[in-house]
PDB file of C-alpha atoms (C1' of nucleotides) in Angstrom:
ATOM      1  CA  MET A   1     315.136  21.088 136.743  1.00 55.00           C
ATOM      2  CA  ASP A   2     317.555  23.966 137.025  1.00 53.00           C
ATOM      3  CA  ILE A   3     316.608  27.224 138.638  1.00 58.00           C
ATOM      4  CA  VAL A   4     316.750  29.982 136.058  1.00 61.00           C
ATOM      5  CA  PRO A   5     319.674  32.195 137.130  1.00 82.00           C
ATOM      6  CA  TYR A   6     317.915  35.380 136.089  1.00 94.00           C
ATOM      7  CA  SER A   7     316.007  37.519 138.556  1.00 95.00           C
ATOM      8  CA  PRO A   8     314.999  41.202 138.474  1.00 96.00           C
ATOM      9  CA  VAL A   9     316.108  41.685 142.081  1.00 95.00           C
ATOM     10  CA  ASN A  10     319.391  43.351 141.110  1.00 95.00           C
ATOM     11  CA  ALA A  11     318.102  44.919 137.888  1.00 97.00           C
ATOM     12  CA  LEU A  12     319.342  48.344 136.832  1.00 98.00           C
ATOM     13  CA  SER A  13     317.116  51.085 138.208  1.00 97.00           C
ATOM     14  CA  HIS A  14     315.464  54.144 136.736  1.00 98.00           C
ATOM     15  CA  HIS A  15     318.415  56.231 137.954  1.00 98.00           C
ATOM     16  CA  PHE A  16     320.793  54.339 135.695  1.00 98.00           C
ATOM     17  CA  PHE A  17     318.834  55.224 132.559  1.00 98.00           C
ATOM     18  CA  GLU A  18     318.103  58.826 133.546  1.00 98.00           C
ATOM     19  CA  ARG A  19     321.733  59.799 133.012  1.00 98.00           C
ATOM     20  CA  GLU A  20     323.355  61.368 129.960  1.00 97.00           C
ATOM     21  CA  THR A  21     322.754  59.101 126.963  1.00 97.00           C
ATOM     22  CA  SER A  22     326.335  58.384 125.901  1.00 97.00           C
ATOM     23  CA  GLU A  23     327.171  57.394 129.491  1.00 98.00           C
ATOM     24  CA  VAL A  24     324.233  55.011 129.581  1.00 98.00           C
ATOM     25  CA  ALA A  25     325.196  53.556 126.208  1.00 98.00           C
ATOM     26  CA  ARG A  26     328.759  52.945 127.384  1.00 97.00           C
ATOM     27  CA  ASP A  27     327.735  51.512 130.749  1.00 98.00           C
ATOM     28  CA  LEU A  28     325.253  49.133 129.115  1.00 98.00           C
ATOM     29  CA  ILE A  29     328.130  47.259 127.473  1.00 98.00           C
ATOM     30  CA  GLY A  30     328.459  43.999 129.407  1.00 98.00           C
ATOM     31  CA  ALA A  31     325.012  44.342 130.986  1.00 98.00           C
ATOM     32  CA  VAL A  32     322.517  41.543 130.427  1.00 98.00           C
ATOM     33  CA  ILE A  33     319.065  42.134 128.982  1.00 98.00           C
ATOM     34  CA  VAL A  34     316.449  39.614 130.076  1.00 98.00           C
ATOM     35  CA  ARG A  35     312.994  39.065 128.614  1.00 97.00           C
ATOM     36  CA  GLU A  36     310.397  36.567 129.777  1.00 96.00           C
ATOM     37  CA  LEU A  37     308.339  35.713 126.729  1.00 95.00           C
ATOM     38  CA  GLY A  38     305.724  32.995 126.558  1.00 91.00           C
ATOM     39  CA  GLY A  39     307.171  31.225 129.587  1.00 93.00           C
ATOM     40  CA  ILE A  40     310.663  31.229 128.116  1.00 95.00           C
ATOM     41  CA  THR A  41     313.588  33.277 129.416  1.00 97.00           C
ATOM     42  CA  LEU A  42     315.568  35.093 126.744  1.00 97.00           C
ATOM     43  CA  ALA A  43     318.826  36.695 127.849  1.00 97.00           C
ATOM     44  CA  GLY A  44     321.824  38.265 126.177  1.00 97.00           C
ATOM     45  CA  ARG A  45     324.948  40.184 127.147  1.00 98.00           C
ATOM     46  CA  ILE A  46     324.922  43.596 125.470  1.00 98.00           C
ATOM     47  CA  VAL A  47     328.081  43.924 123.361  1.00 98.00           C
ATOM     48  CA  GLU A  48     327.198  46.866 121.090  1.00 98.00           C
ATOM     49  CA  THR A  49     325.121  50.042 121.543  1.00 98.00           C
ATOM     50  CA  GLU A  50     324.688  53.457 119.979  1.00 97.00           C
ATOM     51  CA  ALA A  51     323.665  56.715 121.645  1.00 98.00           C
ATOM     52  CA  TYR A  52     321.077  58.905 119.950  1.00 97.00           C
ATOM     53  CA  LEU A  53     320.860  62.287 121.584  1.00 96.00           C
ATOM     54  CA  HIS A  54     318.191  64.966 121.711  1.00 91.00           C
ATOM     55  CA  GLU A  55     317.523  67.923 119.412  1.00 83.00           C
ATOM     56  CA  THR A  56     321.212  68.684 118.763  1.00 91.00           C
ATOM     57  CA  ASP A  57     321.864  65.270 117.155  1.00 95.00           C
ATOM     58  CA  ALA A  58     320.922  65.355 113.452  1.00 94.00           C
ATOM     59  CA  ALA A  59     321.067  61.550 113.256  1.00 95.00           C
ATOM     60  CA  SER A  60     318.485  61.105 115.991  1.00 96.00           C
ATOM     61  CA  HIS A  61     314.824  60.484 115.247  1.00 96.00           C
ATOM     62  CA  SER A  62     313.992  63.160 117.797  1.00 95.00           C
ATOM     63  CA  PHE A  63     315.932  65.805 115.829  1.00 94.00           C
ATOM     64  CA  ARG A  64     312.871  67.116 113.990  1.00 91.00           C
ATOM     65  CA  GLY A  65     310.648  67.033 117.025  1.00 92.00           C
ATOM     66  CA  ARG A  66     307.956  64.808 118.341  1.00 92.00           C
ATOM     67  CA  THR A  67     305.878  62.705 115.919  1.00 92.00           C
ATOM     68  CA  LYS A  68     303.610  59.712 116.236  1.00 92.00           C
ATOM     69  CA  ARG A  69     306.462  57.434 115.217  1.00 94.00           C
ATOM     70  CA  ASN A  70     309.041  58.664 117.711  1.00 95.00           C
ATOM     71  CA  GLU A  71     306.646  59.450 120.543  1.00 95.00           C
ATOM     72  CA  ALA A  72     308.016  56.723 122.792  1.00 96.00           C
ATOM     73  CA  MET A  73     311.482  58.267 122.525  1.00 97.00           C
ATOM     74  CA  PHE A  74     310.150  61.312 124.388  1.00 96.00           C
ATOM     75  CA  GLY A  75     308.712  59.232 127.213  1.00 96.00           C
ATOM     76  CA  GLU A  76     310.328  58.577 130.555  1.00 96.00           C
ATOM     77  CA  ALA A  77     313.650  56.770 130.898  1.00 97.00           C
ATOM     78  CA  ALA A  78     313.977  52.974 131.073  1.00 98.00           C
ATOM     79  CA  ARG A  79     311.212  52.324 128.560  1.00 97.00           C
ATOM     80  CA  LEU A  80     311.326  50.783 125.092  1.00 98.00           C
ATOM     81  CA  TYR A  81     311.321  52.730 121.847  1.00 98.00           C
ATOM     82  CA  VAL A  82     310.756  50.375 118.903  1.00 97.00           C
ATOM     83  CA  TYR A  83     310.620  51.534 115.293  1.00 97.00           C
ATOM     84  CA  ARG A  84     310.487  50.023 111.824  1.00 96.00           C
ATOM     85  CA  ILE A  85     313.522  50.526 109.616  1.00 96.00           C
ATOM     86  CA  TYR A  86     313.749  50.112 105.839  1.00 95.00           C
ATOM     87  CA  GLY A  87     310.136  48.943 105.872  1.00 94.00           C
ATOM     88  CA  ILE A  88     311.242  45.490 106.954  1.00 94.00           C
ATOM     89  CA  HIS A  89     313.073  45.298 110.234  1.00 96.00           C
ATOM     90  CA  LEU A  90     312.558  46.572 113.761  1.00 97.00           C
ATOM     91  CA  CYS A  91     315.085  48.239 116.043  1.00 97.00           C
ATOM     92  CA  ALA A  92     314.842  48.322 119.838  1.00 98.00           C
ATOM     93  CA  ASN A  93     316.033  51.305 121.887  1.00 98.00           C
ATOM     94  CA  ILE A  94     316.046  52.122 125.597  1.00 98.00           C
ATOM     95  CA  VAL A  95     314.840  55.642 126.393  1.00 98.00           C
ATOM     96  CA  THR A  96     317.235  57.739 128.477  1.00 98.00           C
ATOM     97  CA  GLU A  97     317.452  61.079 130.307  1.00 97.00           C
ATOM     98  CA  THR A  98     314.440  63.055 131.481  1.00 96.00           C
ATOM     99  CA  GLU A  99     310.939  62.775 130.069  1.00 96.00           C
ATOM    100  CA  GLY A 100     310.395  64.968 127.016  1.00 95.00           C
ATOM    101  CA  ARG A 101     314.082  64.998 126.104  1.00 95.00           C
ATOM    102  CA  GLY A 102     313.947  62.594 123.149  1.00 96.00           C
ATOM    103  CA  ALA A 103     317.107  60.543 123.727  1.00 97.00           C
ATOM    104  CA  ALA A 104     317.688  56.793 123.590  1.00 98.00           C
ATOM    105  CA  VAL A 105     320.242  54.003 123.304  1.00 98.00           C
ATOM    106  CA  LEU A 106     319.957  51.686 120.305  1.00 98.00           C
ATOM    107  CA  LEU A 107     320.693  48.038 121.104  1.00 98.00           C
ATOM    108  CA  ARG A 108     322.825  46.851 118.197  1.00 98.00           C
ATOM    109  CA  ALA A 109     324.084  43.442 119.278  1.00 98.00           C
ATOM    110  CA  VAL A 110     324.035  40.984 122.183  1.00 97.00           C
ATOM    111  CA  GLU A 111     325.746  37.720 122.992  1.00 97.00           C
ATOM    112  CA  PRO A 112     322.999  35.088 123.399  1.00 96.00           C
ATOM    113  CA  LEU A 113     323.029  33.608 126.913  1.00 96.00           C
ATOM    114  CA  ALA A 114     319.644  31.952 127.447  1.00 96.00           C
ATOM    115  CA  GLY A 115     316.707  30.915 125.304  1.00 95.00           C
ATOM    116  CA  LEU A 116     318.831  30.198 122.245  1.00 92.00           C
ATOM    117  CA  GLU A 117     316.373  27.628 120.903  1.00 90.00           C
ATOM    118  CA  GLU A 118     313.592  30.194 121.042  1.00 92.00           C
ATOM    119  CA  MET A 119     315.765  32.886 119.456  1.00 93.00           C
ATOM    120  CA  MET A 120     316.675  30.515 116.677  1.00 89.00           C
ATOM    121  CA  ARG A 121     313.020  29.663 116.123  1.00 89.00           C
ATOM    122  CA  ARG A 122     312.074  33.349 115.925  1.00 91.00           C
ATOM    123  CA  ARG A 123     314.925  34.122 113.578  1.00 90.00           C
ATOM    124  CA  ASN A 124     313.783  31.310 111.308  1.00 74.00           C
ATOM    125  CA  THR A 125     310.076  32.071 111.116  1.00 54.00           C
ATOM    126  CA  THR A 126     310.324  34.277 108.047  1.00 42.00           C
ATOM    127  CA  GLN A 127     312.955  32.188 106.403  1.00 43.00           C
ATOM    128  CA  THR A 128     311.543  30.265 103.485  1.00 34.00           C
ATOM    129  CA  ARG A 129     314.795  28.741 102.366  1.00 39.00           C
ATOM    130  CA  GLN A 130     315.904  25.274 103.347  1.00 44.00           C
ATOM    131  CA  LEU A 131     317.307  24.981 106.845  1.00 49.00           C
ATOM    132  CA  SER A 132     320.086  22.763 105.666  1.00 44.00           C
ATOM    133  CA  LYS A 133     321.323  25.355 103.215  1.00 43.00           C
ATOM    134  CA  ARG A 134     322.510  27.859 105.797  1.00 49.00           C
ATOM    135  CA  GLN A 135     321.800  26.956 109.381  1.00 56.00           C
ATOM    136  CA  LEU A 136     321.804  29.897 111.744  1.00 63.00           C
ATOM    137  CA  CYS A 137     324.638  29.671 114.216  1.00 82.00           C
ATOM    138  CA  LYS A 138     324.915  31.359 117.601  1.00 88.00           C
ATOM    139  CA  LYS A 139     326.949  34.245 116.261  1.00 90.00           C
ATOM    140  CA  GLN A 140     324.299  35.196 113.722  1.00 90.00           C
ATOM    141  CA  LEU A 141     321.370  35.287 116.135  1.00 93.00           C
ATOM    142  CA  CYS A 142     321.722  38.788 117.586  1.00 95.00           C
ATOM    143  CA  ASN A 143     324.685  40.493 115.852  1.00 95.00           C
ATOM    144  CA  GLY A 144     322.707  43.411 114.458  1.00 96.00           C
ATOM    145  CA  PRO A 145     319.812  45.626 115.601  1.00 97.00           C
ATOM    146  CA  GLY A 146     317.209  44.015 113.334  1.00 97.00           C
ATOM    147  CA  LYS A 147     318.353  40.513 114.205  1.00 96.00           C
ATOM    148  CA  LEU A 148     318.345  41.260 117.915  1.00 97.00           C
ATOM    149  CA  ALA A 149     314.806  42.682 117.776  1.00 97.00           C
ATOM    150  CA  GLN A 150     313.609  39.621 115.894  1.00 96.00           C
ATOM    151  CA  ALA A 151     315.335  37.123 118.203  1.00 96.00           C
ATOM    152  CA  PHE A 152     313.872  38.806 121.308  1.00 97.00           C
ATOM    153  CA  GLY A 153     310.418  39.091 119.743  1.00 96.00           C
ATOM    154  CA  PHE A 154     310.163  42.879 120.052  1.00 97.00           C
ATOM    155  CA  SER A 155     307.283  44.502 118.165  1.00 96.00           C
ATOM    156  CA  LEU A 156     305.797  47.972 117.715  1.00 96.00           C
ATOM    157  CA  ASP A 157     303.306  47.054 120.449  1.00 95.00           C
ATOM    158  CA  ASP A 158     306.215  46.946 122.910  1.00 97.00           C
ATOM    159  CA  ASN A 159     306.713  50.713 122.682  1.00 96.00           C
ATOM    160  CA  HIS A 160     306.630  52.370 126.127  1.00 97.00           C
ATOM    161  CA  GLN A 161     307.175  49.034 127.880  1.00 97.00           C
ATOM    162  CA  SER A 162     309.193  49.373 131.089  1.00 98.00           C
ATOM    163  CA  LEU A 163     312.593  47.705 131.426  1.00 98.00           C
ATOM    164  CA  LEU A 164     312.585  47.825 135.204  1.00 98.00           C
ATOM    165  CA  GLN A 165     310.834  44.575 136.159  1.00 96.00           C
ATOM    166  CA  THR A 166     309.655  41.204 134.915  1.00 95.00           C
ATOM    167  CA  PRO A 167     309.049  40.438 132.106  1.00 97.00           C
ATOM    168  CA  LEU A 168     311.733  42.842 130.862  1.00 98.00           C
ATOM    169  CA  TYR A 169     314.762  44.100 132.749  1.00 98.00           C
ATOM    170  CA  VAL A 170     318.538  44.660 132.552  1.00 98.00           C
ATOM    171  CA  LEU A 171     321.134  43.226 134.927  1.00 98.00           C
ATOM    172  CA  PRO A 172     324.379  45.151 135.540  1.00 97.00           C
ATOM    173  CA  ALA A 173     327.668  43.879 134.129  1.00 95.00           C
ATOM    174  CA  ASN A 174     329.235  41.401 136.520  1.00 90.00           C
ATOM    175  CA  GLU A 175     332.759  42.472 135.640  1.00 92.00           C
ATOM    176  CA  PRO A 176     334.449  45.569 134.215  1.00 92.00           C
ATOM    177  CA  TYR A 177     334.829  45.540 130.461  1.00 95.00           C
ATOM    178  CA  GLU A 178     337.134  47.475 128.177  1.00 95.00           C
ATOM    179  CA  VAL A 179     334.759  49.378 125.923  1.00 97.00           C
ATOM    180  CA  ALA A 180     335.721  50.625 122.450  1.00 97.00           C
ATOM    181  CA  VAL A 181     334.228  53.651 120.696  1.00 97.00           C
ATOM    182  CA  SER A 182     333.537  54.395 117.030  1.00 96.00           C
ATOM    183  CA  PRO A 183     331.229  56.428 114.785  1.00 95.00           C
ATOM    184  CA  ARG A 184     327.677  55.119 114.462  1.00 96.00           C
ATOM    185  CA  ILE A 185     326.708  52.718 111.703  1.00 95.00           C
ATOM    186  CA  GLY A 186     324.490  53.404 108.718  1.00 93.00           C
ATOM    187  CA  ILE A 187     323.912  57.105 109.196  1.00 93.00           C
ATOM    188  CA  THR A 188     324.798  60.107 107.033  1.00 91.00           C
ATOM    189  CA  LYS A 189     324.162  63.033 109.397  1.00 92.00           C
ATOM    190  CA  ALA A 190     326.511  63.631 112.328  1.00 93.00           C
ATOM    191  CA  ALA A 191     328.424  60.657 110.932  1.00 92.00           C
ATOM    192  CA  ASP A 192     331.684  61.534 112.707  1.00 92.00           C
ATOM    193  CA  ALA A 193     330.349  61.599 116.266  1.00 95.00           C
ATOM    194  CA  LEU A 194     331.873  58.843 118.401  1.00 96.00           C
ATOM    195  CA  LEU A 195     328.668  57.477 119.853  1.00 97.00           C
ATOM    196  CA  ARG A 196     328.910  53.749 119.146  1.00 97.00           C
ATOM    197  CA  PHE A 197     330.173  51.566 121.986  1.00 98.00           C
ATOM    198  CA  TYR A 198     331.177  47.924 121.754  1.00 97.00           C
ATOM    199  CA  LEU A 199     333.267  45.100 123.153  1.00 97.00           C
ATOM    200  CA  PRO A 200     336.251  44.907 120.790  1.00 95.00           C
ATOM    201  CA  ALA A 201     337.056  41.330 121.723  1.00 92.00           C
ATOM    202  CA  SER A 202     333.557  39.973 121.275  1.00 95.00           C
ATOM    203  CA  PRO A 203     332.717  37.871 118.204  1.00 94.00           C
ATOM    204  CA  PHE A 204     329.065  38.846 118.678  1.00 96.00           C
ATOM    205  CA  VAL A 205     329.279  42.512 117.567  1.00 96.00           C
ATOM    206  CA  SER A 206     327.669  43.373 114.246  1.00 96.00           C
ATOM    207  CA  PRO A 207     329.735  43.118 111.065  1.00 91.00           C
ATOM    208  CA  SER A 208     331.022  46.594 110.168  1.00 83.00           C
ATOM    209  CA  LYS A 209     334.030  48.377 108.786  1.00 73.00           C
ATOM    210  CA  TRP A 210     334.940  49.526 112.309  1.00 70.00           C
ATOM    211  CA  LYS A 211     335.128  45.924 113.570  1.00 64.00           C
TER     212      LYS A 211
ATOM    213  C1'  DG B   1     326.609  43.628  94.834  1.00 97.65           C
ATOM    214  C1'  DC B   2     321.816  44.990  95.569  1.00 97.65           C
ATOM    215  C1'  DA B   3     316.626  44.254  96.163  1.00 97.65           C
ATOM    216  C1'  DA B   4     313.034  44.166  99.461  1.00 97.65           C
ATOM    217  C1'  DG B   5     309.853  46.969 102.007  1.00 97.65           C
ATOM    218  C1'  DG B   6     306.733  50.727 104.095  1.00 97.65           C
ATOM    219  C1'  DA B   7     306.611  54.795 106.726  1.00 97.65           C
ATOM    220  C1'  DT B   8     308.289  59.438 106.840  1.00 97.65           C
ATOM    221  C1'  DC B   9     310.181  63.625 105.141  1.00 97.65           C
ATOM    222  C1'  DT B  10     310.821  67.202 101.510  1.00 97.65           C
ATOM    223  C1'  DA B  11     310.141  69.826  97.607  1.00 97.65           C
ATOM    224  C1'  DA B  12     306.919  71.658  94.554  1.00 97.65           C
TER     225       DA B  12
ATOM    226  C1'  DT C   1     301.298  64.432  95.745  1.00 97.65           C
ATOM    227  C1'  DA C   2     305.534  62.388  93.869  1.00 97.65           C
ATOM    228  C1'  DG C   3     310.147  61.170  94.822  1.00 97.65           C
ATOM    229  C1'  DA C   4     314.062  60.425  97.970  1.00 97.65           C
ATOM    230  C1'  DT C   5     315.525  58.738 102.221  1.00 97.65           C
ATOM    231  C1'  DC C   6     316.017  55.620 105.953  1.00 97.65           C
ATOM    232  C1'  DC C   7     319.778  53.849 113.088  1.00 97.65           C
ATOM    233  C1'  DT C   8     319.166  46.641 107.825  1.00 97.65           C
ATOM    234  C1'  DT C   9     319.333  42.127 106.281  1.00 97.65           C
ATOM    235  C1'  DG C  10     319.898  38.132 103.386  1.00 97.65           C
ATOM    236  C1'  DC C  11     320.050  36.524  98.989  1.00 97.65           C
ATOM    237  C1'  DC C  12     322.093  37.118  94.282  1.00 97.65           C
TER     238       DC C  12
END
DNA sequence: GCAAGGATCTAA
DNA sequence: TAGATCCTTGCC
């Protein structure tokens, strides 16, 4: 069969994620996140991110200091911070900057590249409705933070997991992309800060008033 | 348009 | 300790 075209050899290094959070969030647009899960390769091109800064950012979980929930956000760069939102969904973040800082990049949407069958299966597991009624299409697999986390099988147990080697790593963008900027989605504090980055031409970004 | 869902924060 | 809030989604 085919050789899987994904290898951690050229994966982004610790240095990439140590930088200032909004720079990391912007530079992650076009990068490819790869996860080996149960012998299956899941991969997606990152098309939408948000930067959550340290103690000066009222919208960030780290704003009120370190707690059990946000502990992973204060860990070293290039590790996962996963949290539960609205009691139902999970959101996956990549920790940035220096250890103890409390900054991260939220992964909001990716374009599915590999493992689509598996993503579709994971996105359907909690669906009790008939498949024929509203079949999930490629665009709906990962176009939102909760959807992305579900498709890639992220869980609270994945907190602190490294993104620097198999089974989880990020490959740099293979071409330069024109990145658009907007306010972040779904927040009330610091709502005017331009810390959301996305590919304006991509049909795989999450549905929002900013397009 | 809004309910679901559970942890976390805030005001007493 | 009760009540509001929360980096969302999918069904009504």
